Short mmCIF file of N, CA, C and O in Angstrom, two decimals:
data_model
loop_
_atom_site.label_atom_id
_atom_site.label_comp_id
_atom_site.label_asym_id
_atom_site.label_seq_id
_atom_site.Cartn_x
_atom_site.Cartn_y
_atom_site.Cartn_z
N UNK A 40 0.86 -0.99 -0.07
CA UNK A 40 0.09 -0.03 -0.46
C UNK A 40 1.05 1.09 0.13
O UNK A 40 2.18 1.60 0.82
N UNK A 41 1.25 2.46 -0.27
CA UNK A 41 1.51 4.14 -0.73
C UNK A 41 0.98 4.50 0.19
O UNK A 41 -0.46 4.34 0.25
N UNK A 42 1.58 5.52 0.16
CA UNK A 42 1.53 6.42 1.34
C UNK A 42 0.88 7.92 0.70
O UNK A 42 1.31 7.24 -0.62
N UNK A 43 0.66 8.42 1.42
CA UNK A 43 -0.23 10.01 1.46
C UNK A 43 1.59 10.13 -0.17
O UNK A 43 1.15 10.93 -0.86
N UNK A 44 2.49 10.45 1.18
CA UNK A 44 3.70 11.31 0.09
C UNK A 44 4.33 10.02 -1.22
O UNK A 44 4.41 10.78 -1.70
N UNK A 45 3.82 8.82 -1.23
CA UNK A 45 4.38 8.40 -1.94
C UNK A 45 3.06 8.43 -3.14
O UNK A 45 3.61 8.50 -4.83
N UNK A 46 1.56 8.34 -3.10
CA UNK A 46 0.14 9.46 -4.15
C UNK A 46 1.71 9.71 -4.69
O UNK A 46 0.85 10.25 -6.10
N UNK A 47 1.79 10.80 -3.75
CA UNK A 47 1.78 12.19 -4.29
C UNK A 47 2.93 12.49 -5.46
O UNK A 47 3.33 13.52 -6.60
N UNK A 48 3.87 11.93 -4.41
CA UNK A 48 5.69 11.60 -5.78
C UNK A 48 5.22 10.83 -7.00
O UNK A 48 5.81 11.72 -8.35
N UNK A 49 4.03 9.69 -6.91
CA UNK A 49 3.26 9.13 -8.32
C UNK A 49 2.97 10.69 -9.00
O UNK A 49 3.59 10.13 -10.53
N UNK A 50 1.82 10.92 -8.99
CA UNK A 50 1.57 11.56 -9.97
C UNK A 50 2.08 12.53 -9.52
O UNK A 50 2.08 13.14 -11.83
N UNK A 51 3.29 13.35 -9.82
CA UNK A 51 4.39 14.74 -9.99
C UNK A 51 5.07 13.65 -10.74
O UNK A 51 4.95 14.20 -12.42
N UNK A 52 5.58 12.72 -11.01
CA UNK A 52 6.45 11.72 -12.14
C UNK A 52 5.34 11.44 -13.18
O UNK A 52 6.28 11.88 -14.49
N UNK A 53 4.10 11.61 -13.46
CA UNK A 53 3.28 10.99 -13.90
C UNK A 53 2.42 12.33 -14.72
O UNK A 53 2.71 12.50 -15.80
N UNK A 54 2.50 13.82 -14.12
CA UNK A 54 2.75 14.49 -15.19
C UNK A 54 3.96 15.10 -15.63
O UNK A 54 3.40 15.77 -16.85
N UNK A 55 4.87 15.28 -14.81
CA UNK A 55 5.48 15.24 -15.04
C UNK A 55 5.85 14.94 -17.30
O UNK A 55 6.28 14.86 -18.26
N UNK A 56 6.35 12.92 -16.96
CA UNK A 56 6.45 12.66 -18.28
C UNK A 56 5.79 12.28 -19.27
O UNK A 56 5.18 12.98 -20.04
N UNK A 57 4.31 13.11 -18.85
CA UNK A 57 2.68 13.01 -20.15
C UNK A 57 3.22 14.90 -20.99
O UNK A 57 3.08 14.39 -21.69
N UNK A 58 3.57 15.53 -19.59
CA UNK A 58 3.85 16.71 -19.91
C UNK A 58 4.88 17.09 -21.09
O UNK A 58 4.81 17.66 -21.94
N UNK A 59 5.49 16.55 -21.05
CA UNK A 59 7.14 16.38 -21.64
C UNK A 59 7.02 15.76 -23.50
O UNK A 59 6.72 15.95 -24.17
N UNK A 60 5.96 14.46 -22.92
CA UNK A 60 5.39 13.72 -23.80
C UNK A 60 4.96 13.62 -24.72
O UNK A 60 4.99 14.56 -25.95
N UNK A 61 4.05 14.66 -24.24
CA UNK A 61 3.11 15.39 -25.54
C UNK A 61 3.92 16.43 -25.94
O UNK A 61 4.14 17.50 -27.43
N UNK A 62 4.76 16.74 -24.97
CA UNK A 62 5.06 18.39 -25.33
C UNK A 62 6.32 17.94 -27.24
O UNK A 62 6.38 18.64 -28.00
N UNK A 63 6.71 16.74 -26.67
CA UNK A 63 7.62 15.87 -27.88
C UNK A 63 7.05 15.47 -29.06
O UNK A 63 7.23 16.08 -30.32
N UNK A 64 5.90 15.25 -28.25
CA UNK A 64 4.98 14.05 -29.13
C UNK A 64 4.29 15.37 -31.13
O UNK A 64 4.37 14.88 -31.78
N UNK A 65 4.18 16.90 -29.66
CA UNK A 65 3.23 17.97 -31.00
C UNK A 65 4.55 17.88 -31.95
O UNK A 65 4.31 18.88 -32.86
N UNK A 66 5.51 18.33 -31.26
CA UNK A 66 6.18 18.60 -32.00
C UNK A 66 6.95 17.82 -33.50
O UNK A 66 7.69 18.52 -34.47
N UNK A 67 6.38 16.89 -33.02
CA UNK A 67 7.24 16.31 -34.54
C UNK A 67 5.56 16.27 -35.03
O UNK A 67 6.23 16.11 -36.74
N UNK A 68 4.77 15.66 -34.60
CA UNK A 68 3.15 15.93 -35.52
C UNK A 68 3.02 17.27 -36.30
O UNK A 68 2.12 17.52 -36.88
N UNK A 69 3.28 18.11 -35.04
CA UNK A 69 3.43 19.66 -36.12
C UNK A 69 4.44 20.06 -36.96
O UNK A 69 4.60 20.84 -37.97
N UNK A 70 5.19 19.43 -37.37
CA UNK A 70 5.93 19.08 -38.96
C UNK A 70 8.09 19.74 -37.78
O UNK A 70 7.83 21.19 -36.97
N UNK A 71 8.23 18.67 -37.49
CA UNK A 71 10.02 19.10 -36.40
C UNK A 71 10.15 20.35 -37.39
O UNK A 71 11.22 21.51 -36.16
N UNK A 72 10.05 20.81 -38.82
CA UNK A 72 10.51 20.90 -39.42
C UNK A 72 10.13 22.94 -38.34
O UNK A 72 10.85 23.79 -39.39
N UNK A 73 9.25 22.93 -38.29
CA UNK A 73 8.40 23.57 -38.48
C UNK A 73 9.15 24.69 -36.18
O UNK A 73 10.02 25.65 -36.30
N UNK A 74 9.25 23.90 -35.61
CA UNK A 74 10.34 23.90 -34.41
C UNK A 74 11.95 24.26 -34.58
O UNK A 74 12.20 24.81 -34.39
N UNK A 75 12.34 23.32 -35.93
CA UNK A 75 13.59 23.67 -35.97
C UNK A 75 13.93 25.87 -36.46
O UNK A 75 14.71 26.91 -36.50
N UNK A 76 12.86 26.22 -37.18
CA UNK A 76 12.76 27.55 -38.03
C UNK A 76 12.62 27.83 -37.47
O UNK A 76 13.50 29.72 -36.94
N UNK A 77 11.43 27.39 -36.14
CA UNK A 77 11.32 28.62 -34.45
C UNK A 77 12.77 28.73 -34.15
O UNK A 77 13.25 29.63 -34.07
N UNK A 78 13.72 28.09 -33.71
CA UNK A 78 15.44 28.01 -33.25
C UNK A 78 15.82 28.47 -33.97
O UNK A 78 16.74 29.45 -33.20
N UNK A 79 15.78 28.06 -35.44
CA UNK A 79 16.62 29.07 -35.52
C UNK A 79 16.29 30.67 -35.57
O UNK A 79 17.07 32.32 -35.66
N UNK A 80 14.92 31.37 -35.53
CA UNK A 80 14.71 32.29 -35.51
C UNK A 80 14.40 33.46 -34.41
O UNK A 80 14.83 34.69 -34.68
N UNK A 81 15.88 32.69 -34.00
CA UNK A 81 16.09 33.12 -31.49
C UNK A 81 16.86 33.50 -32.20
O UNK A 81 17.35 33.25 -31.02
N UNK A 82 17.40 32.71 -32.62
CA UNK A 82 19.18 32.15 -32.84
C UNK A 82 19.81 30.79 -32.20
O UNK A 82 20.52 31.17 -30.95
N UNK A 83 18.85 30.40 -31.57
CA UNK A 83 19.59 28.84 -30.95
C UNK A 83 19.33 27.85 -33.03
O UNK A 83 18.05 27.95 -33.33
N UNK A 84 21.20 26.92 -32.45
CA UNK A 84 21.86 26.70 -33.88
C UNK A 84 19.42 25.78 -33.92
O UNK A 84 19.33 24.82 -32.82
N UNK A 85 19.16 25.55 -35.06
CA UNK A 85 18.36 24.80 -35.65
C UNK A 85 18.27 24.02 -35.03
O UNK A 85 16.65 22.16 -34.57
N UNK A 86 19.79 22.94 -35.11
CA UNK A 86 19.66 20.69 -35.22
C UNK A 86 19.32 20.27 -33.62
O UNK A 86 18.54 19.68 -33.11
N UNK A 87 19.35 21.72 -32.58
CA UNK A 87 19.09 21.40 -30.85
C UNK A 87 17.11 21.22 -30.82
O UNK A 87 16.74 20.41 -29.99
N UNK A 88 16.51 21.58 -32.02
CA UNK A 88 15.05 21.45 -31.67
C UNK A 88 14.55 19.57 -31.22
O UNK A 88 13.64 19.23 -31.58
N UNK A 89 15.93 19.20 -32.60
CA UNK A 89 15.94 17.72 -32.53
C UNK A 89 15.89 16.96 -31.28
O UNK A 89 15.69 16.84 -30.76
N UNK A 90 17.12 18.12 -31.23
CA UNK A 90 17.56 17.18 -29.61
C UNK A 90 16.90 17.22 -28.00
O UNK A 90 15.87 16.80 -27.34
N UNK A 91 15.90 18.86 -28.63
CA UNK A 91 15.03 18.75 -27.39
C UNK A 91 13.41 18.61 -27.85
O UNK A 91 12.79 17.04 -26.72
N UNK A 92 13.10 18.06 -29.42
CA UNK A 92 12.27 17.05 -29.43
C UNK A 92 11.79 15.20 -28.99
O UNK A 92 11.56 15.11 -27.88
N UNK A 93 13.12 15.15 -28.69
CA UNK A 93 13.55 13.58 -28.75
C UNK A 93 13.82 13.41 -26.94
O UNK A 93 13.59 12.65 -26.27
N UNK A 94 14.33 14.41 -26.40
CA UNK A 94 14.14 13.57 -24.99
C UNK A 94 12.90 14.35 -24.44
O UNK A 94 12.92 13.35 -23.56
N UNK A 95 12.46 15.14 -25.33
CA UNK A 95 10.83 15.48 -24.33
C UNK A 95 10.57 14.29 -24.65
O UNK A 95 9.37 13.61 -24.18
N UNK A 96 9.93 13.26 -26.29
CA UNK A 96 8.77 12.04 -26.34
C UNK A 96 9.94 11.08 -25.34
O UNK A 96 8.96 10.68 -24.56
N UNK A 97 11.00 10.31 -25.93
CA UNK A 97 11.96 9.65 -25.09
C UNK A 97 10.82 10.11 -23.82
O UNK A 97 11.69 9.04 -22.79
N UNK A 98 12.17 11.20 -23.29
CA UNK A 98 12.07 11.30 -21.57
C UNK A 98 11.17 11.27 -21.03
O UNK A 98 10.81 10.80 -20.15
N UNK A 99 10.22 11.35 -21.92
CA UNK A 99 8.81 12.41 -21.08
C UNK A 99 7.96 10.17 -20.94
O UNK A 99 7.27 10.05 -19.84
N UNK A 100 7.89 9.33 -21.84
CA UNK A 100 7.85 8.35 -21.96
C UNK A 100 9.10 8.28 -20.47
O UNK A 100 7.98 6.45 -19.89
N UNK A 101 9.26 7.85 -20.78
CA UNK A 101 11.41 6.89 -19.78
C UNK A 101 10.89 7.33 -17.84
O UNK A 101 10.43 6.59 -17.66
N UNK A 102 10.20 8.33 -18.17
CA UNK A 102 9.45 9.89 -16.70
C UNK A 102 8.20 8.81 -16.32
O UNK A 102 8.11 7.88 -15.30
N UNK A 103 7.20 8.57 -17.53
CA UNK A 103 5.79 7.87 -17.23
C UNK A 103 5.54 6.15 -16.83
O UNK A 103 5.32 6.17 -15.32
N UNK A 104 6.68 6.55 -16.91
CA UNK A 104 7.25 4.05 -16.73
C UNK A 104 8.65 3.86 -15.64
O UNK A 104 8.30 3.59 -14.96
N UNK A 105 8.48 5.33 -15.20
CA UNK A 105 10.35 5.34 -14.07
C UNK A 105 11.52 4.61 -14.35
O UNK A 105 12.18 4.66 -13.68
N UNK A 106 11.93 4.77 -16.60
CA UNK A 106 13.24 4.48 -16.61
C UNK A 106 14.62 5.73 -16.16
O UNK A 106 14.20 6.75 -16.91
N UNK A 107 14.45 5.72 -15.27
CA UNK A 107 16.12 6.89 -15.49
C UNK A 107 15.35 8.57 -15.59
O UNK A 107 15.72 9.08 -15.10
N UNK A 108 14.45 8.21 -13.94
CA UNK A 108 14.38 9.24 -14.15
C UNK A 108 14.84 10.44 -14.04
O UNK A 108 14.65 11.72 -14.14
N UNK A 109 16.08 10.64 -12.95
CA UNK A 109 16.43 11.02 -11.78
C UNK A 109 18.09 11.44 -13.31
O UNK A 109 17.92 12.90 -13.11
N UNK A 110 18.03 11.30 -14.61
CA UNK A 110 18.64 11.67 -14.84
C UNK A 110 17.97 12.66 -16.27
O UNK A 110 18.62 13.46 -16.58
N UNK A 111 17.04 11.93 -16.04
CA UNK A 111 15.70 12.51 -17.78
C UNK A 111 15.43 13.32 -17.36
O UNK A 111 15.66 14.25 -17.80
N UNK A 112 15.74 13.99 -15.28
CA UNK A 112 14.62 14.87 -15.50
C UNK A 112 16.39 16.56 -14.76
O UNK A 112 15.57 16.85 -15.51
N UNK A 113 16.88 16.24 -14.97
CA UNK A 113 18.06 17.24 -14.81
C UNK A 113 17.81 17.34 -15.87
O UNK A 113 18.08 18.23 -16.68
N UNK A 114 17.75 16.59 -17.33
CA UNK A 114 17.32 17.09 -18.77
C UNK A 114 16.66 17.60 -19.37
O UNK A 114 15.92 18.99 -19.74
N UNK A 115 15.31 17.52 -17.99
CA UNK A 115 14.25 18.03 -18.15
C UNK A 115 14.40 19.41 -17.56
O UNK A 115 13.73 20.42 -18.52
N UNK A 116 15.61 19.98 -17.31
CA UNK A 116 15.77 20.69 -15.95
C UNK A 116 16.19 21.80 -17.06
O UNK A 116 15.89 23.12 -17.25
N UNK A 117 17.44 21.39 -17.39
CA UNK A 117 18.10 22.12 -18.84
C UNK A 117 16.84 22.50 -19.74
O UNK A 117 17.74 24.46 -20.09
N UNK A 118 15.98 21.90 -20.42
CA UNK A 118 15.58 22.72 -21.84
C UNK A 118 14.74 23.71 -20.89
O UNK A 118 14.00 24.33 -21.56
N UNK A 119 13.84 23.72 -19.03
CA UNK A 119 12.95 24.52 -18.90
C UNK A 119 13.74 25.77 -18.82
O UNK A 119 13.87 26.70 -18.71
N UNK A 120 14.75 25.09 -18.03
CA UNK A 120 16.05 26.94 -18.26
C UNK A 120 16.55 27.72 -19.47
O UNK A 120 16.32 28.63 -19.35
N UNK A 121 16.56 26.98 -20.40
CA UNK A 121 16.80 27.44 -21.42
C UNK A 121 15.13 27.94 -22.45
O UNK A 121 15.16 29.17 -22.70
N UNK A 122 14.96 27.13 -22.33
CA UNK A 122 13.21 28.27 -22.62
C UNK A 122 13.01 29.71 -21.49
O UNK A 122 12.49 29.87 -22.27
N UNK A 123 12.33 29.72 -20.84
CA UNK A 123 13.04 30.89 -19.58
C UNK A 123 13.83 31.55 -20.14
O UNK A 123 12.92 32.03 -20.03
N UNK A 124 14.73 31.07 -20.34
CA UNK A 124 15.75 32.03 -20.22
C UNK A 124 15.52 32.69 -22.21
O UNK A 124 16.32 34.29 -21.73
N UNK A 125 15.08 31.95 -22.99
CA UNK A 125 15.31 32.40 -24.41
C UNK A 125 13.73 32.97 -25.01
O UNK A 125 13.96 34.19 -25.51
N UNK A 126 13.43 32.80 -24.67
CA UNK A 126 11.78 31.75 -24.63
C UNK A 126 10.59 33.20 -24.37
O UNK A 126 10.22 34.00 -24.26
N UNK A 127 10.38 32.43 -22.83
CA UNK A 127 9.34 32.56 -21.64
C UNK A 127 9.33 34.66 -21.02
O UNK A 127 8.48 34.30 -20.60
N UNK A 128 10.22 34.86 -20.80
CA UNK A 128 11.23 36.09 -20.19
C UNK A 128 10.61 36.78 -20.01
O UNK A 128 9.95 38.05 -19.43
N UNK A 129 9.52 37.39 -21.39
CA UNK A 129 9.82 38.64 -21.60
C UNK A 129 8.27 39.09 -21.52
O UNK A 129 7.72 39.65 -20.90
N UNK A 130 7.68 37.86 -21.14
CA UNK A 130 6.47 37.52 -21.30
C UNK A 130 6.14 37.52 -20.04
O UNK A 130 4.35 37.72 -20.12
N UNK A 131 7.38 37.58 -19.06
CA UNK A 131 6.46 38.06 -17.54
C UNK A 131 6.17 36.47 -16.45
O UNK A 131 5.85 35.02 -17.38
N UNK A 132 5.87 36.26 -15.79
CA UNK A 132 5.52 34.80 -14.82
C UNK A 132 4.20 34.67 -15.30
O UNK A 132 3.71 33.90 -15.74
N UNK A 133 2.85 35.58 -15.47
CA UNK A 133 1.71 34.87 -15.44
C UNK A 133 1.26 35.20 -17.05
O UNK A 133 1.68 36.70 -17.84
N UNK A 134 1.74 34.67 -17.87
CA UNK A 134 0.54 33.77 -18.67
C UNK A 134 2.33 34.04 -19.95
O UNK A 134 2.59 33.77 -21.40
N UNK A 135 3.09 33.52 -18.79
CA UNK A 135 4.95 33.53 -19.58
C UNK A 135 5.57 32.38 -19.00
O UNK A 135 4.69 30.70 -19.88
N UNK A 136 5.89 32.24 -17.92
CA UNK A 136 6.98 31.13 -17.66
C UNK A 136 6.42 29.91 -16.59
O UNK A 136 7.44 29.61 -15.49
N UNK A 137 4.92 30.38 -15.90
CA UNK A 137 4.90 29.57 -14.84
C UNK A 137 4.37 28.48 -14.98
O UNK A 137 5.39 27.78 -14.27
N UNK A 138 4.15 27.39 -16.18
CA UNK A 138 4.43 26.12 -16.28
C UNK A 138 5.64 25.83 -16.22
O UNK A 138 5.97 24.85 -15.30
N UNK A 139 6.77 26.24 -16.84
CA UNK A 139 7.75 26.28 -17.71
C UNK A 139 8.88 26.06 -15.81
O UNK A 139 9.66 25.61 -15.93
N UNK A 140 8.33 27.11 -15.24
CA UNK A 140 8.64 27.21 -13.38
C UNK A 140 8.28 25.75 -13.32
O UNK A 140 8.75 25.41 -12.24
N UNK A 141 7.14 25.73 -12.90
CA UNK A 141 6.94 24.19 -12.17
C UNK A 141 7.45 22.95 -12.93
O UNK A 141 7.43 22.55 -11.95
N UNK A 142 7.22 23.40 -13.66
CA UNK A 142 7.92 21.64 -14.26
C UNK A 142 9.66 21.89 -13.81
O UNK A 142 10.26 20.72 -13.78
N UNK A 143 9.30 23.25 -13.42
CA UNK A 143 11.48 22.71 -13.66
C UNK A 143 11.71 22.35 -11.95
O UNK A 143 12.37 21.67 -11.66
N UNK A 144 10.84 23.05 -11.52
CA UNK A 144 10.84 22.90 -9.70
C UNK A 144 10.61 21.14 -9.03
O UNK A 144 11.01 20.31 -8.93
N UNK A 145 9.69 21.11 -10.66
CA UNK A 145 9.53 19.65 -10.21
C UNK A 145 10.44 18.07 -10.42
O UNK A 145 10.29 17.12 -10.59
N UNK A 146 11.34 18.74 -11.92
CA UNK A 146 12.53 18.46 -12.53
C UNK A 146 13.53 17.91 -11.52
O UNK A 146 13.65 17.38 -11.21
N UNK A 147 13.21 19.56 -11.48
CA UNK A 147 14.96 19.70 -9.95
C UNK A 147 14.51 18.50 -8.65
O UNK A 147 15.40 17.26 -8.14
N UNK A 148 13.19 18.59 -8.23
CA UNK A 148 12.79 17.62 -7.00
C UNK A 148 13.65 16.20 -7.12
O UNK A 148 13.96 14.98 -6.65
N UNK A 149 12.86 15.59 -8.54
CA UNK A 149 13.48 14.30 -9.20
C UNK A 149 14.22 14.05 -9.55
O UNK A 149 15.37 12.90 -9.75
N UNK A 150 15.55 15.23 -10.11
CA UNK A 150 16.81 14.81 -10.19
C UNK A 150 17.51 14.75 -8.56
O UNK A 150 18.70 13.99 -8.28
N UNK A 151 16.81 15.39 -8.14
CA UNK A 151 17.61 15.09 -6.46
C UNK A 151 17.27 13.83 -5.72
O UNK A 151 17.30 13.83 -4.22
N UNK A 152 16.16 13.19 -5.70
CA UNK A 152 14.98 12.45 -5.21
C UNK A 152 15.51 11.04 -5.15
O UNK A 152 16.51 10.67 -6.43
N UNK A 153 15.77 10.28 -3.46
CA UNK A 153 16.65 9.49 -4.17
C UNK A 153 15.81 8.24 -5.15
O UNK A 153 15.90 7.53 -5.83
N UNK A 154 14.14 7.66 -4.29
CA UNK A 154 13.42 6.64 -6.02
C UNK A 154 12.53 7.65 -6.17
O UNK A 154 12.13 8.31 -5.26
N UNK A 155 11.35 7.18 -7.17
CA UNK A 155 10.18 7.35 -7.58
C UNK A 155 9.16 6.07 -7.50
O UNK A 155 10.06 4.55 -7.78
N UNK A 156 7.89 6.26 -6.05
CA UNK A 156 7.03 4.86 -6.27
C UNK A 156 6.58 4.23 -7.20
O UNK A 156 6.32 4.78 -8.51
N UNK A 157 6.76 3.28 -7.59
CA UNK A 157 5.87 1.85 -8.70
C UNK A 157 6.70 3.30 -9.84
O UNK A 157 6.19 2.87 -11.21
N UNK A 158 8.06 2.64 -9.66
CA UNK A 158 9.58 3.02 -10.97
C UNK A 158 9.50 1.91 -11.73
O UNK A 158 10.30 1.01 -10.70
N UNK A 159 9.56 1.83 -12.86
CA UNK A 159 10.75 0.00 -13.23
C UNK A 159 12.73 0.56 -12.59
O UNK A 159 12.72 -0.55 -12.82
N UNK A 160 12.84 1.56 -12.45
CA UNK A 160 14.25 1.56 -11.98
C UNK A 160 13.86 0.60 -10.77
O UNK A 160 14.68 0.05 -10.35
N UNK A 161 12.96 0.74 -10.03
CA UNK A 161 12.92 -0.48 -8.45
C UNK A 161 12.88 -1.74 -8.51
O UNK A 161 13.47 -1.53 -7.95
N UNK A 162 12.17 -1.44 -9.61
CA UNK A 162 12.25 -3.57 -9.98
C UNK A 162 13.63 -4.08 -10.62
O UNK A 162 14.44 -4.70 -10.81
N UNK A 163 14.13 -2.56 -11.46
CA UNK A 163 15.17 -3.65 -12.36
C UNK A 163 16.46 -3.31 -11.07
O UNK A 163 17.18 -3.64 -11.80
N UNK A 164 17.00 -2.22 -10.93
CA UNK A 164 17.70 -2.38 -11.05
C UNK A 164 17.91 -2.56 -9.01
O UNK A 164 19.22 -1.33 -8.36
N UNK A 165 17.02 -2.56 -8.25
CA UNK A 165 17.74 -2.20 -6.72
C UNK A 165 18.46 -3.88 -6.12
O UNK A 165 17.95 -5.29 -7.22
N UNK A 166 19.03 -3.77 -5.81
CA UNK A 166 20.20 -4.89 -5.62
C UNK A 166 19.65 -5.39 -3.92
O UNK A 166 18.88 -5.15 -3.45
N UNK A 167 19.59 -6.87 -3.87
CA UNK A 167 18.83 -7.66 -3.23
C UNK A 167 20.12 -8.18 -1.93
O UNK A 167 21.16 -8.66 -2.79
N UNK A 168 20.02 -7.65 -0.59
CA UNK A 168 21.11 -7.76 -0.09
C UNK A 168 20.60 -8.87 0.52
O UNK A 168 19.61 -8.84 1.56
#
């Protein structure tokens, strides 16, 4: 039986995974070329659009499953800092970067957390002593 805290952590992990997975999926469904063009237009090398989209898509799925959550969350945090610094900051907090700050905070939490409940990492990489 999961504790209330474990349920809360599970919900955060699922939210983080779904959010990034959908963002990555949309980048490919809408045509990654649009994202490449947007990156180029704001002075970011276009090839990084592929990197971001793949990290969001594959990383989102990994976090949903609880595989490599700590490491993927570090990548998510880097993406969020980049998004805030390059695009969202001028819009201000409300209507600008508030979601990005929330995703950054959740990502940092999982980067620092020991384990996450109901994660495949707990099954795959638990040492039996």
